[in-house]
PDB file of C-alpha atoms in Angstrom:
ATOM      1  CA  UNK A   1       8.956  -0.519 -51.726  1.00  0.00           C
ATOM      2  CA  UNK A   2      10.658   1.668 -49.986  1.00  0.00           C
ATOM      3  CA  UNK A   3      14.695   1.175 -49.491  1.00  0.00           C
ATOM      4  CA  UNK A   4      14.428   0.732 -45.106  1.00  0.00           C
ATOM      5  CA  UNK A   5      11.228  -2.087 -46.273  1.00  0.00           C
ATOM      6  CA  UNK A   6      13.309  -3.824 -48.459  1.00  0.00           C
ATOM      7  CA  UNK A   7      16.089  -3.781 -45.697  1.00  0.00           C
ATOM      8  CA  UNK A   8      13.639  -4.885 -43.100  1.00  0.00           C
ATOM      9  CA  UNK A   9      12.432  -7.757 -45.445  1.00  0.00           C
ATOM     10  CA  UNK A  10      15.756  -8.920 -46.141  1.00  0.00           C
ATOM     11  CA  UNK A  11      16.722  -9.238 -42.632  1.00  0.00           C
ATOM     12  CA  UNK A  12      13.755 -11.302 -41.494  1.00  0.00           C
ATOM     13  CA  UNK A  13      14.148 -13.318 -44.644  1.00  0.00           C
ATOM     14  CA  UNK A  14      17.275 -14.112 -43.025  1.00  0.00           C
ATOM     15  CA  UNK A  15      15.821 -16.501 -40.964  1.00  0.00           C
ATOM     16  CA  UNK A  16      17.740 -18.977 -41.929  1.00  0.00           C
ATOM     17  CA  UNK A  17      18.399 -22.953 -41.108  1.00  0.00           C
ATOM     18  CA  UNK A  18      21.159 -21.316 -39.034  1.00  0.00           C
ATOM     19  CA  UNK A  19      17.986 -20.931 -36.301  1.00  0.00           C
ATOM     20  CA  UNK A  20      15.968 -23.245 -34.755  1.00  0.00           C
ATOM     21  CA  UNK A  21      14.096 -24.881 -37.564  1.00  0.00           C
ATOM     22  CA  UNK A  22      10.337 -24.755 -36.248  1.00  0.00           C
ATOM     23  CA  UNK A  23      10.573 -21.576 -33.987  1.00  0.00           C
ATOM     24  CA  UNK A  24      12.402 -19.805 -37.024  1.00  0.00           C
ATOM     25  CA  UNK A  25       9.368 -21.280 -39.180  1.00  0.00           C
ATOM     26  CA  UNK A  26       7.302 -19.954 -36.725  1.00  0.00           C
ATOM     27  CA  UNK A  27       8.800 -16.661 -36.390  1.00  0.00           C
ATOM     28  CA  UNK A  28       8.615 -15.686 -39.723  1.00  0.00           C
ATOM     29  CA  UNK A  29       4.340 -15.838 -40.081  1.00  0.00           C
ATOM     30  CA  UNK A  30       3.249 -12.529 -40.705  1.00  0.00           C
ATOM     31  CA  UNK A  31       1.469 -12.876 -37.061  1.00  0.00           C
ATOM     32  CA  UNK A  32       4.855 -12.831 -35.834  1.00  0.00           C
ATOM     33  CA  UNK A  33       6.557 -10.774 -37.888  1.00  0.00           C
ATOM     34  CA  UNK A  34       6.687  -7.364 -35.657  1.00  0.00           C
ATOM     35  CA  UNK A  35       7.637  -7.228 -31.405  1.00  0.00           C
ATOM     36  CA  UNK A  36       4.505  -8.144 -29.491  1.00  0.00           C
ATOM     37  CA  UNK A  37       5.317  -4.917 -27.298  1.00  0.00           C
ATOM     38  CA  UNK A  38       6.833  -1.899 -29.256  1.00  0.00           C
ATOM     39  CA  UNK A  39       5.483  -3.033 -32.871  1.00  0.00           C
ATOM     40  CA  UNK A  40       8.489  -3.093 -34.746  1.00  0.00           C
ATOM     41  CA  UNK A  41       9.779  -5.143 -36.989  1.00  0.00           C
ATOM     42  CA  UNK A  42      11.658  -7.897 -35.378  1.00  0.00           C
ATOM     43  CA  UNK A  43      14.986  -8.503 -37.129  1.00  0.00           C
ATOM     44  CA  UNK A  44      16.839 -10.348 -34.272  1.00  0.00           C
ATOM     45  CA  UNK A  45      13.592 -12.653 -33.025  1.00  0.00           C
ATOM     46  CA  UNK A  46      13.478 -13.477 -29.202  1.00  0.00           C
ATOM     47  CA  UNK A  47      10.826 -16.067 -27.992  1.00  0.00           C
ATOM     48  CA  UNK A  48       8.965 -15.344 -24.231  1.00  0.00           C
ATOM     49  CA  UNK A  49       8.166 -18.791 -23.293  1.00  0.00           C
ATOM     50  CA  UNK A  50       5.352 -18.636 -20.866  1.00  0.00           C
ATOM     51  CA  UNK A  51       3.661 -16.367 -23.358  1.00  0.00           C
ATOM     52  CA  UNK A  52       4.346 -17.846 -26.729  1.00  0.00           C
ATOM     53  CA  UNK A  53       5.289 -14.235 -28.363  1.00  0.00           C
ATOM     54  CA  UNK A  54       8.288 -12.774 -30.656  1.00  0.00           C
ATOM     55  CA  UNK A  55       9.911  -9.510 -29.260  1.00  0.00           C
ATOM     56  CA  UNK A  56      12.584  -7.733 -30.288  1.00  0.00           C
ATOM     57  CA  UNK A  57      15.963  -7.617 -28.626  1.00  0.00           C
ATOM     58  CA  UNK A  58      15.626  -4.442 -26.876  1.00  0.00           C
ATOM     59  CA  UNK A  59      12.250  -5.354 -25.436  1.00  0.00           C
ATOM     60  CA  UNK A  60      13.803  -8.668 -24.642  1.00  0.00           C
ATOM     61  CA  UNK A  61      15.988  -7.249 -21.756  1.00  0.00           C
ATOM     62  CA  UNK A  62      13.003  -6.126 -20.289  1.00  0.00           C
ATOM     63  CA  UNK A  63      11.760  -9.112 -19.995  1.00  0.00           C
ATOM     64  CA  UNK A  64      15.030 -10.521 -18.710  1.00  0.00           C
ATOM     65  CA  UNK A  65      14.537  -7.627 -15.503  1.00  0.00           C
ATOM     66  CA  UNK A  66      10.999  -9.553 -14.984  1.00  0.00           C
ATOM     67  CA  UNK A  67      11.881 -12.999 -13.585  1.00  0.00           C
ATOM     68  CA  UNK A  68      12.100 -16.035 -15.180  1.00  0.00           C
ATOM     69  CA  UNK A  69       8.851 -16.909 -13.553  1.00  0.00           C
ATOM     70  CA  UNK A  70       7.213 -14.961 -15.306  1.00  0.00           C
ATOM     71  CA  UNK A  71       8.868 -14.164 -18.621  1.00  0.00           C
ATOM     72  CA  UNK A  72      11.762 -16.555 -19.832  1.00  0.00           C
ATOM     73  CA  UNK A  73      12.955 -15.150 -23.302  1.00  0.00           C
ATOM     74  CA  UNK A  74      15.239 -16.962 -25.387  1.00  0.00           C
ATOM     75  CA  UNK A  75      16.880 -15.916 -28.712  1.00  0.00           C
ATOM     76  CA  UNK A  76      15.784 -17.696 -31.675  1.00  0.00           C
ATOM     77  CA  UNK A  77      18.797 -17.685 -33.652  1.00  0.00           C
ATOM     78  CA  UNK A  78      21.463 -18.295 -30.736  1.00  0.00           C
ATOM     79  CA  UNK A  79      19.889 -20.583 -28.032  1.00  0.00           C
ATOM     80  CA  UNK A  80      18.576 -23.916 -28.248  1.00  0.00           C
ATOM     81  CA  UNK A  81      15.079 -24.056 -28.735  1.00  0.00           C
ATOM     82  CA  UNK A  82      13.150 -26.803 -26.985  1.00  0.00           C
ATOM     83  CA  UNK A  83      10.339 -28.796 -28.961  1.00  0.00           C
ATOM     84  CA  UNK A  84       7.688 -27.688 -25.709  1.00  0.00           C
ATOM     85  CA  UNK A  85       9.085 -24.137 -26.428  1.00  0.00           C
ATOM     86  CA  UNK A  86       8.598 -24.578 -29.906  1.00  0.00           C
ATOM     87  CA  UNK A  87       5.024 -26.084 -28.872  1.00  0.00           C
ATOM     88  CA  UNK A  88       4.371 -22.695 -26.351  1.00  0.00           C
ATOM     89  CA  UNK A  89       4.800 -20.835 -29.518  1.00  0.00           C
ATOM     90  CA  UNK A  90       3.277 -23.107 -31.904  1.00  0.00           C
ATOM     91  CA  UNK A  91      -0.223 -22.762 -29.790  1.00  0.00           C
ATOM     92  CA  UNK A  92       0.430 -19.061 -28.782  1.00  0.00           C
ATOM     93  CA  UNK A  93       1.534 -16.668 -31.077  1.00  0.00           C
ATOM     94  CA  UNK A  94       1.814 -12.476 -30.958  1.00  0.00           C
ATOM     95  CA  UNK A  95      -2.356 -12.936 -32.189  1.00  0.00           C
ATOM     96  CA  UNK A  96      -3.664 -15.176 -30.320  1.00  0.00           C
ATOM     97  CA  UNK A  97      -1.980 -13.540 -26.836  1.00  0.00           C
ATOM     98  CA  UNK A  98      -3.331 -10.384 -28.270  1.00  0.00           C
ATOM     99  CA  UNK A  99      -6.778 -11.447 -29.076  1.00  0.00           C
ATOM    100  CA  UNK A 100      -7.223 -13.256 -25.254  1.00  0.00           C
ATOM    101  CA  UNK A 101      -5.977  -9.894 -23.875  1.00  0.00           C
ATOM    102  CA  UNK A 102      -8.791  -8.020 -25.441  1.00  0.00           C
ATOM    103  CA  UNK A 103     -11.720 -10.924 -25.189  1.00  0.00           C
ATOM    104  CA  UNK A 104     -13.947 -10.911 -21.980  1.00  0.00           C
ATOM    105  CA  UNK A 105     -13.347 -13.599 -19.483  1.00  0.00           C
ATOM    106  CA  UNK A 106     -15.579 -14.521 -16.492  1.00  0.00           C
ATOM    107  CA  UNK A 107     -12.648 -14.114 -13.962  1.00  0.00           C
ATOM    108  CA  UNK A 108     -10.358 -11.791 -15.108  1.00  0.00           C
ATOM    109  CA  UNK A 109     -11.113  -8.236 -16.513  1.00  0.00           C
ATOM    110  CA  UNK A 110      -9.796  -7.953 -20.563  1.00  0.00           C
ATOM    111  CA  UNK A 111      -7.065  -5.563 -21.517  1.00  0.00           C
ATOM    112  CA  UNK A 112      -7.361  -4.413 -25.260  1.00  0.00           C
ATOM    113  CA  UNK A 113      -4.692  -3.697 -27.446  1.00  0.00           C
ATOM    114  CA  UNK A 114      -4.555   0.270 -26.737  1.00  0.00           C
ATOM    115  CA  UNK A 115      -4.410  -0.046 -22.708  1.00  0.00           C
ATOM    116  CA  UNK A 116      -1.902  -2.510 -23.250  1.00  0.00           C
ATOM    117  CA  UNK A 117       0.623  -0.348 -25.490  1.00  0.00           C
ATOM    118  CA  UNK A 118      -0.437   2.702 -22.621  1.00  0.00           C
ATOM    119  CA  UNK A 119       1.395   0.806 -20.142  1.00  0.00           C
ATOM    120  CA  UNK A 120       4.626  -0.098 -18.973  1.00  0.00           C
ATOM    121  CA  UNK A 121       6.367  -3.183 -19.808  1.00  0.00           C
ATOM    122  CA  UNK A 122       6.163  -4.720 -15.870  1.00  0.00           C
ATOM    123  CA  UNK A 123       2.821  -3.908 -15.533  1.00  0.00           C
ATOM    124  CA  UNK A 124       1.705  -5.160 -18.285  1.00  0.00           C
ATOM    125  CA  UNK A 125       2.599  -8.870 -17.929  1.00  0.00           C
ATOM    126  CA  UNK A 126       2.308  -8.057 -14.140  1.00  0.00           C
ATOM    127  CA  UNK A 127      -1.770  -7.790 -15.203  1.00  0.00           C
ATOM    128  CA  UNK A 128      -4.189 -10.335 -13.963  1.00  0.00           C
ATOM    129  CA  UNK A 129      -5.479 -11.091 -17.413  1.00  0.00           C
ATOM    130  CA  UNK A 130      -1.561 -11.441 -18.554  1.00  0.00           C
ATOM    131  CA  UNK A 131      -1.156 -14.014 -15.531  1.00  0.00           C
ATOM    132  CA  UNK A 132      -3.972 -16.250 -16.156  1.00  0.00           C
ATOM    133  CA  UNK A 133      -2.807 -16.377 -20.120  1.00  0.00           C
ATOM    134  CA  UNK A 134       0.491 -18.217 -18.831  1.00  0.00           C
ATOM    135  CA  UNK A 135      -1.572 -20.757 -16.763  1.00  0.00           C
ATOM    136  CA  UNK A 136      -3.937 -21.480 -19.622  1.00  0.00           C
ATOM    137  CA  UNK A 137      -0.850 -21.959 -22.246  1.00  0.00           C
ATOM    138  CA  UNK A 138       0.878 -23.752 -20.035  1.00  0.00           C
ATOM    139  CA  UNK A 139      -2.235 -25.993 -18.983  1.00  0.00           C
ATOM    140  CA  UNK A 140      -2.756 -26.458 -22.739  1.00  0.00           C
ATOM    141  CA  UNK A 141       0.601 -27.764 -23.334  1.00  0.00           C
ATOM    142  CA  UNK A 142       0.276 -30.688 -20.523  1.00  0.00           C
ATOM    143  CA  UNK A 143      -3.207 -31.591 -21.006  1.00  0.00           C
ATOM    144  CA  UNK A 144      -3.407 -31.441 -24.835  1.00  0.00           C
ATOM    145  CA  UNK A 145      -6.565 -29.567 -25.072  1.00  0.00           C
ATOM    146  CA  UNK A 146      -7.288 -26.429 -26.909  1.00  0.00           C
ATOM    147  CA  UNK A 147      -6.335 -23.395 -25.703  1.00  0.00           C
ATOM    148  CA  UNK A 148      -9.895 -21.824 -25.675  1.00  0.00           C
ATOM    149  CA  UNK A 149     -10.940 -25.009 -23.663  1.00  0.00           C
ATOM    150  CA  UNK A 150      -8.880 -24.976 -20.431  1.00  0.00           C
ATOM    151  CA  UNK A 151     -11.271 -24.190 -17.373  1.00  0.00           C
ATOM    152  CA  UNK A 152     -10.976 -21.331 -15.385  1.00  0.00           C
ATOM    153  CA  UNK A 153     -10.527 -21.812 -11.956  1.00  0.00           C
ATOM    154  CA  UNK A 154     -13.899 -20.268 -11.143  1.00  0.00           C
ATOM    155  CA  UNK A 155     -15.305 -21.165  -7.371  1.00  0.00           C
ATOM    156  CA  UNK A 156     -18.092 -23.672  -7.271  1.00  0.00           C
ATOM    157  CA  UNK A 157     -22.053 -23.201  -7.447  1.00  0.00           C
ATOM    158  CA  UNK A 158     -23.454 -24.001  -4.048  1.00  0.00           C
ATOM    159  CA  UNK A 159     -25.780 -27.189  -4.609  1.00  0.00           C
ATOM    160  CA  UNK A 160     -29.646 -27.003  -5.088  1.00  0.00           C
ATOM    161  CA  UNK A 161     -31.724 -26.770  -1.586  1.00  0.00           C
ATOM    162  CA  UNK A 162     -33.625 -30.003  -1.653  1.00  0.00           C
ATOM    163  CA  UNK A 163     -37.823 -29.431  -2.319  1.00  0.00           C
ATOM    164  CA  UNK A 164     -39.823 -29.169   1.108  1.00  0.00           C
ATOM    165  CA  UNK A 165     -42.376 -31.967   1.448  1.00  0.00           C
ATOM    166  CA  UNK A 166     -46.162 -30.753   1.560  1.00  0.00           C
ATOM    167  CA  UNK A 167     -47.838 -32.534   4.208  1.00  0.00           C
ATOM    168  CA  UNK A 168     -51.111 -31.566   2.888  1.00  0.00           C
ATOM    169  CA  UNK A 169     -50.959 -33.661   0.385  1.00  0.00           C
ATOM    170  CA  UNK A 170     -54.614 -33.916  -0.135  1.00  0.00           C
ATOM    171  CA  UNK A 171     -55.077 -30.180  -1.181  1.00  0.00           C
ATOM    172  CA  UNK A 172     -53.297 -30.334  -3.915  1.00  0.00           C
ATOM    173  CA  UNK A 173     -55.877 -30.412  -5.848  1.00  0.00           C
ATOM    174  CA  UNK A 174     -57.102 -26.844  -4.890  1.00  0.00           C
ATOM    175  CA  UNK A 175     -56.257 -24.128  -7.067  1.00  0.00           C
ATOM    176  CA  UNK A 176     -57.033 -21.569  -4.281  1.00  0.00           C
ATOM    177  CA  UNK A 177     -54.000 -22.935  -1.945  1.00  0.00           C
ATOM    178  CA  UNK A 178     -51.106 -22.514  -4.691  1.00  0.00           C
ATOM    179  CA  UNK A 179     -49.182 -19.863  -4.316  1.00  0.00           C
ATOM    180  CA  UNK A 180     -49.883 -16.332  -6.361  1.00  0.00           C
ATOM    181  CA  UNK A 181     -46.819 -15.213  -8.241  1.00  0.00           C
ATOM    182  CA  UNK A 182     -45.515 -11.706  -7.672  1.00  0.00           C
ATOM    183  CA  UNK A 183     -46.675  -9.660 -10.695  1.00  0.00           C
ATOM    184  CA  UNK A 184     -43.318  -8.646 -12.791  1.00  0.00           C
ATOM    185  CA  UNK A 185     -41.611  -5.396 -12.081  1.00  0.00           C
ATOM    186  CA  UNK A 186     -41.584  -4.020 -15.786  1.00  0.00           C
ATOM    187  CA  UNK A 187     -38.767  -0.952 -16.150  1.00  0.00           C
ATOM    188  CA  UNK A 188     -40.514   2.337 -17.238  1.00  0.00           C
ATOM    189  CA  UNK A 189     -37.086   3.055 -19.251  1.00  0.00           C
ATOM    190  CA  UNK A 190     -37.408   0.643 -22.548  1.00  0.00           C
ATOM    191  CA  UNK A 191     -35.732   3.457 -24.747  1.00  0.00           C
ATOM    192  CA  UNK A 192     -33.733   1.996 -27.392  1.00  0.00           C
ATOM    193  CA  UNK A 193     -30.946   4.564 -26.445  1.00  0.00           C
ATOM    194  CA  UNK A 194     -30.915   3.573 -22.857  1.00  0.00           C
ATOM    195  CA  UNK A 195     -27.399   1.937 -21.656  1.00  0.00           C
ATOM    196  CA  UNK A 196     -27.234  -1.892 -21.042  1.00  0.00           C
ATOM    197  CA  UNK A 197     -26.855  -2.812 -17.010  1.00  0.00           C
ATOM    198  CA  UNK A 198     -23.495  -3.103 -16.206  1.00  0.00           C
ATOM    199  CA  UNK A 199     -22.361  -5.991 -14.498  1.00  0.00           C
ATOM    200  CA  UNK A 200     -20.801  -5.224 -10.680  1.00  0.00           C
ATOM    201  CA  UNK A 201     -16.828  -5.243 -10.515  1.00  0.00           C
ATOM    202  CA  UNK A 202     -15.228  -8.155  -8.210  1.00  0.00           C
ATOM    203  CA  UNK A 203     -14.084  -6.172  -5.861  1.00  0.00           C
ATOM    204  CA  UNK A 204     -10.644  -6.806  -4.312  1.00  0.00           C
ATOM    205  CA  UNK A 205      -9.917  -7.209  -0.509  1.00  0.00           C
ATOM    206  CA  UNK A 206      -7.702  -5.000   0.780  1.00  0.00           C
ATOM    207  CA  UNK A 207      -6.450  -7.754   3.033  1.00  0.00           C
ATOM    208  CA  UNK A 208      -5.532  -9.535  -0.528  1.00  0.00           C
ATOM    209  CA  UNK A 209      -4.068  -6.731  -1.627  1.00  0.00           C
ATOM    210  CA  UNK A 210      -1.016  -6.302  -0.118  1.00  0.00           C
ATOM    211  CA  UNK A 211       0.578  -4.384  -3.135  1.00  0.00           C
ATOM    212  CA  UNK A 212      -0.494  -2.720  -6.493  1.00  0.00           C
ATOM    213  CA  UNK A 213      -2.333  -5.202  -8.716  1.00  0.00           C
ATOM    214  CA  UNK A 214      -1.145  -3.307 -11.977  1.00  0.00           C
ATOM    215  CA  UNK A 215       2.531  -2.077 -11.201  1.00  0.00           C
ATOM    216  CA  UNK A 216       2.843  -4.553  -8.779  1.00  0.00           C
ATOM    217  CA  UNK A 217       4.234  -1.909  -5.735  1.00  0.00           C
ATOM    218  CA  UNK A 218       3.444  -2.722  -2.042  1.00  0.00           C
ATOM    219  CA  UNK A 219       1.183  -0.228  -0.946  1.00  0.00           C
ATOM    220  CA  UNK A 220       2.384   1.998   1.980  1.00  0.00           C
ATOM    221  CA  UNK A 221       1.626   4.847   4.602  1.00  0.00           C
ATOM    222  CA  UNK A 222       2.195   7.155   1.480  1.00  0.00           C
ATOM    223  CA  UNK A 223       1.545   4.643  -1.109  1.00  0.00           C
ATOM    224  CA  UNK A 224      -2.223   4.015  -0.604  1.00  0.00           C
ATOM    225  CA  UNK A 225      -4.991   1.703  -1.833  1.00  0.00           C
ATOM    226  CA  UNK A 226      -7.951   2.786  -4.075  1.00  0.00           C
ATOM    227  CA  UNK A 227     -10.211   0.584  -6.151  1.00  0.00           C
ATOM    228  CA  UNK A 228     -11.119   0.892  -9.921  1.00  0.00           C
ATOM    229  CA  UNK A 229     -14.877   1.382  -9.472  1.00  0.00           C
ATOM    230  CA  UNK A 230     -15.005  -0.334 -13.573  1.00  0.00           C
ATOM    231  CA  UNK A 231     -12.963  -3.930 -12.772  1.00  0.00           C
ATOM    232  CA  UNK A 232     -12.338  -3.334  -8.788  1.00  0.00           C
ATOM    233  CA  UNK A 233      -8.566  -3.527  -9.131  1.00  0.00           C
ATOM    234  CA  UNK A 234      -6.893  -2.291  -6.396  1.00  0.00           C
ATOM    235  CA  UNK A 235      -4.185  -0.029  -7.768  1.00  0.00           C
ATOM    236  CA  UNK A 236      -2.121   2.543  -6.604  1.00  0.00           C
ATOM    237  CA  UNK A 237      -2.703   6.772  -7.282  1.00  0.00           C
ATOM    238  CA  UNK A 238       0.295   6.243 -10.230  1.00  0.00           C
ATOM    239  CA  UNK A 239      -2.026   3.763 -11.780  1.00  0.00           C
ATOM    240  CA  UNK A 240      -5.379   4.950 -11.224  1.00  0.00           C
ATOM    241  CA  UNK A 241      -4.572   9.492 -12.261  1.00  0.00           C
ATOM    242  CA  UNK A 242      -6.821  12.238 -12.420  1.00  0.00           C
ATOM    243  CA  UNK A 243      -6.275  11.930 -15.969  1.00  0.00           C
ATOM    244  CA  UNK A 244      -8.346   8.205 -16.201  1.00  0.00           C
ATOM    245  CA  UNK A 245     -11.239   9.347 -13.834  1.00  0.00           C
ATOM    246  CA  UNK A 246     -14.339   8.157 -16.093  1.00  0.00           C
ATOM    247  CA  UNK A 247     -18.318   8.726 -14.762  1.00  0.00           C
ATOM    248  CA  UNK A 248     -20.115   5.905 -14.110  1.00  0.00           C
ATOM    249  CA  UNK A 249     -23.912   5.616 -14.978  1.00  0.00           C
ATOM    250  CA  UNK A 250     -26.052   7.100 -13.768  1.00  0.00           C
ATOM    251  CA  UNK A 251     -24.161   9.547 -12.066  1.00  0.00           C
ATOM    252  CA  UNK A 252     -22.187  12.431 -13.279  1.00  0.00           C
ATOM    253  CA  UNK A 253     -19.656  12.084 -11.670  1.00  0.00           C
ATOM    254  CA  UNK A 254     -16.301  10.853 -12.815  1.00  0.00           C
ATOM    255  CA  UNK A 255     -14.824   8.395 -10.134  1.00  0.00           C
ATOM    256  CA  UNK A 256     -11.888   6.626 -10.610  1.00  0.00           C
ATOM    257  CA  UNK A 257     -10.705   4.145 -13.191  1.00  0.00           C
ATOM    258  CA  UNK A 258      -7.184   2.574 -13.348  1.00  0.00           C
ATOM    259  CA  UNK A 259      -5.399   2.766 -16.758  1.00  0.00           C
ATOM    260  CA  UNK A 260      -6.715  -0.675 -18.077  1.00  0.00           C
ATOM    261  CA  UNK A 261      -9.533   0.472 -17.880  1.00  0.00           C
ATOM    262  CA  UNK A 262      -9.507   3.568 -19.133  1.00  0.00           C
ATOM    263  CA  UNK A 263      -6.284   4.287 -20.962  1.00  0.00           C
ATOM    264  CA  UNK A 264      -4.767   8.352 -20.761  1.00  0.00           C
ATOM    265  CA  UNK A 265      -4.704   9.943 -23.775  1.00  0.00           C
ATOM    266  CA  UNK A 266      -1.279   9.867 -25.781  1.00  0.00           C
ATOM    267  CA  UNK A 267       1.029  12.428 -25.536  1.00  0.00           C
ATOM    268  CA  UNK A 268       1.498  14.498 -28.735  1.00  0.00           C
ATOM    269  CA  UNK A 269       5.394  15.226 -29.456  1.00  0.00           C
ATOM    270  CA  UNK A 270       6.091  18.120 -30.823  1.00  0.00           C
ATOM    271  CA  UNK A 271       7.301  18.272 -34.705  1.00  0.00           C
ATOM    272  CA  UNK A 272       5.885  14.597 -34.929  1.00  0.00           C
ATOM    273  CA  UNK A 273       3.382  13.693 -37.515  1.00  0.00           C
ATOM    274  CA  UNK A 274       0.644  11.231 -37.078  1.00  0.00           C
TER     275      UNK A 274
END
């Protein structure tokens, strides 16, 4: 190994039973091992609670500029650690937040692993899928259940319309009165190369909307709405560029898409090597 790996494994072997016993444990799984947000190998660990995830220091003061209501970070190896912290990171972890981020749910849209690193700090735990991660971790935590298990808060199905009553009961027996059954619209496309039907976006209000639903900006005379026409965000210009406009089938077209969705491309520095 390399001299700056054997430096970098010495310091996280570091943690020590100078830390908090089980968040130290905890932080030192390879899961954990690198910052949730920048990737790098944490040597000072800090804990988010409401998300269960080791950052580094520097990405830690981010957090701190968030709110505590939505990101509450703590350092591992100079504040106390509670046992329901230690719990929120027991049943989180830096993989599990990042496999929930990229997994489809039925209310929220996903947010893989590449979007997420394309984005800012505040927008990304300002996202909707970021959001409903802290109410299913916390959830979790009080109820006891698995984190996979906690319901969403999806609206209920209207309930069945009751059957009509046939008054003619007596011509039941009639094959001629039932009802014919419309003959089955067949599509003429059944190529195997032909794209699957996309489900439609939930659209967002623009009465609900009252501010950017990525960057989290109230939307003004100058500041206006549009709508991701892929998740049906409504996002701001900044977080919807030129640069993210994707088509949508079956037209041409591109229309807009807001950086979740469709990530920029990264910006090559000069003299840097990939």
């Amino acid at each position: 190994r390399s001299r700056r790996q054997c430096r970098a494994g010495a310091a996280i072997d570091s943690i020590d039973s100078s830390m908090a016993p089980e968040a130290a444990r905890l932080a030192a799984l390879p899961q954990n091992r690198r910052c949730f947000d920048c990737e790098k190998l944490v040597t000072d660990p800090w804990l988010s609670v409401q998300h269960g995830i080791v950052v580094c220091i520097t990405c830690a003061g981010v957090h701190r500029s968030l709110g505590v209501d939505v990101s509450f970070v703590r350092s591992i190896a100079l504040d106390a650690i509670t046992p329901d912290q230690d719990a929120l990171l027991a049943r989180g972890g830096n993989d599990t937040f990042a496999a929930f981020l990229a997994r489809e749910h039925s209310s929220v849209a996903p947010l893989p692993r590449r979007a997420w690193l394309a984005m800012d700090i505040p927008a990304r735990y300002a996202s909707p899928v970021a959001a409903e991660y802290r109410r299913r971790l916390a959830a979790s935590l009080e109820d006891g259940a698995a984190l996979d298990v906690v319901p969403l808060e999806t609206p209920p199905r209207p309930a069945p319309k009751p059957p009509v009553a046939d008054d003619d009961a007596d011509d039941d027996d009639d094959p001629s009165d039932d009802p014919v059954d419309p003959p089955a619209v067949v599509s003429d496309d059944t190529s195997p190369d032909a794209p699957p039907a996309r489900p439609e976006p939930q659209w967002t209000p623009d009465a609900a909307a009252p501010r950017c639903e990525l960057c989290r900006k109230d939307f003004t005379v100058v500041r206006r709405r549009h709508h991701c026409r892929k998740c049906g965000r409504c996002v701001c210009s900044e977080c919807s560029p030129r640069v993210c406009f994707r088509p949508v089938f079956p037209s041409p077209v591109p229309s807009r898409h807001c950086k979740a969705c469709a990530p920029p491309p990264a910006r090559t520095i000069a003299g840097l090597r990939m």
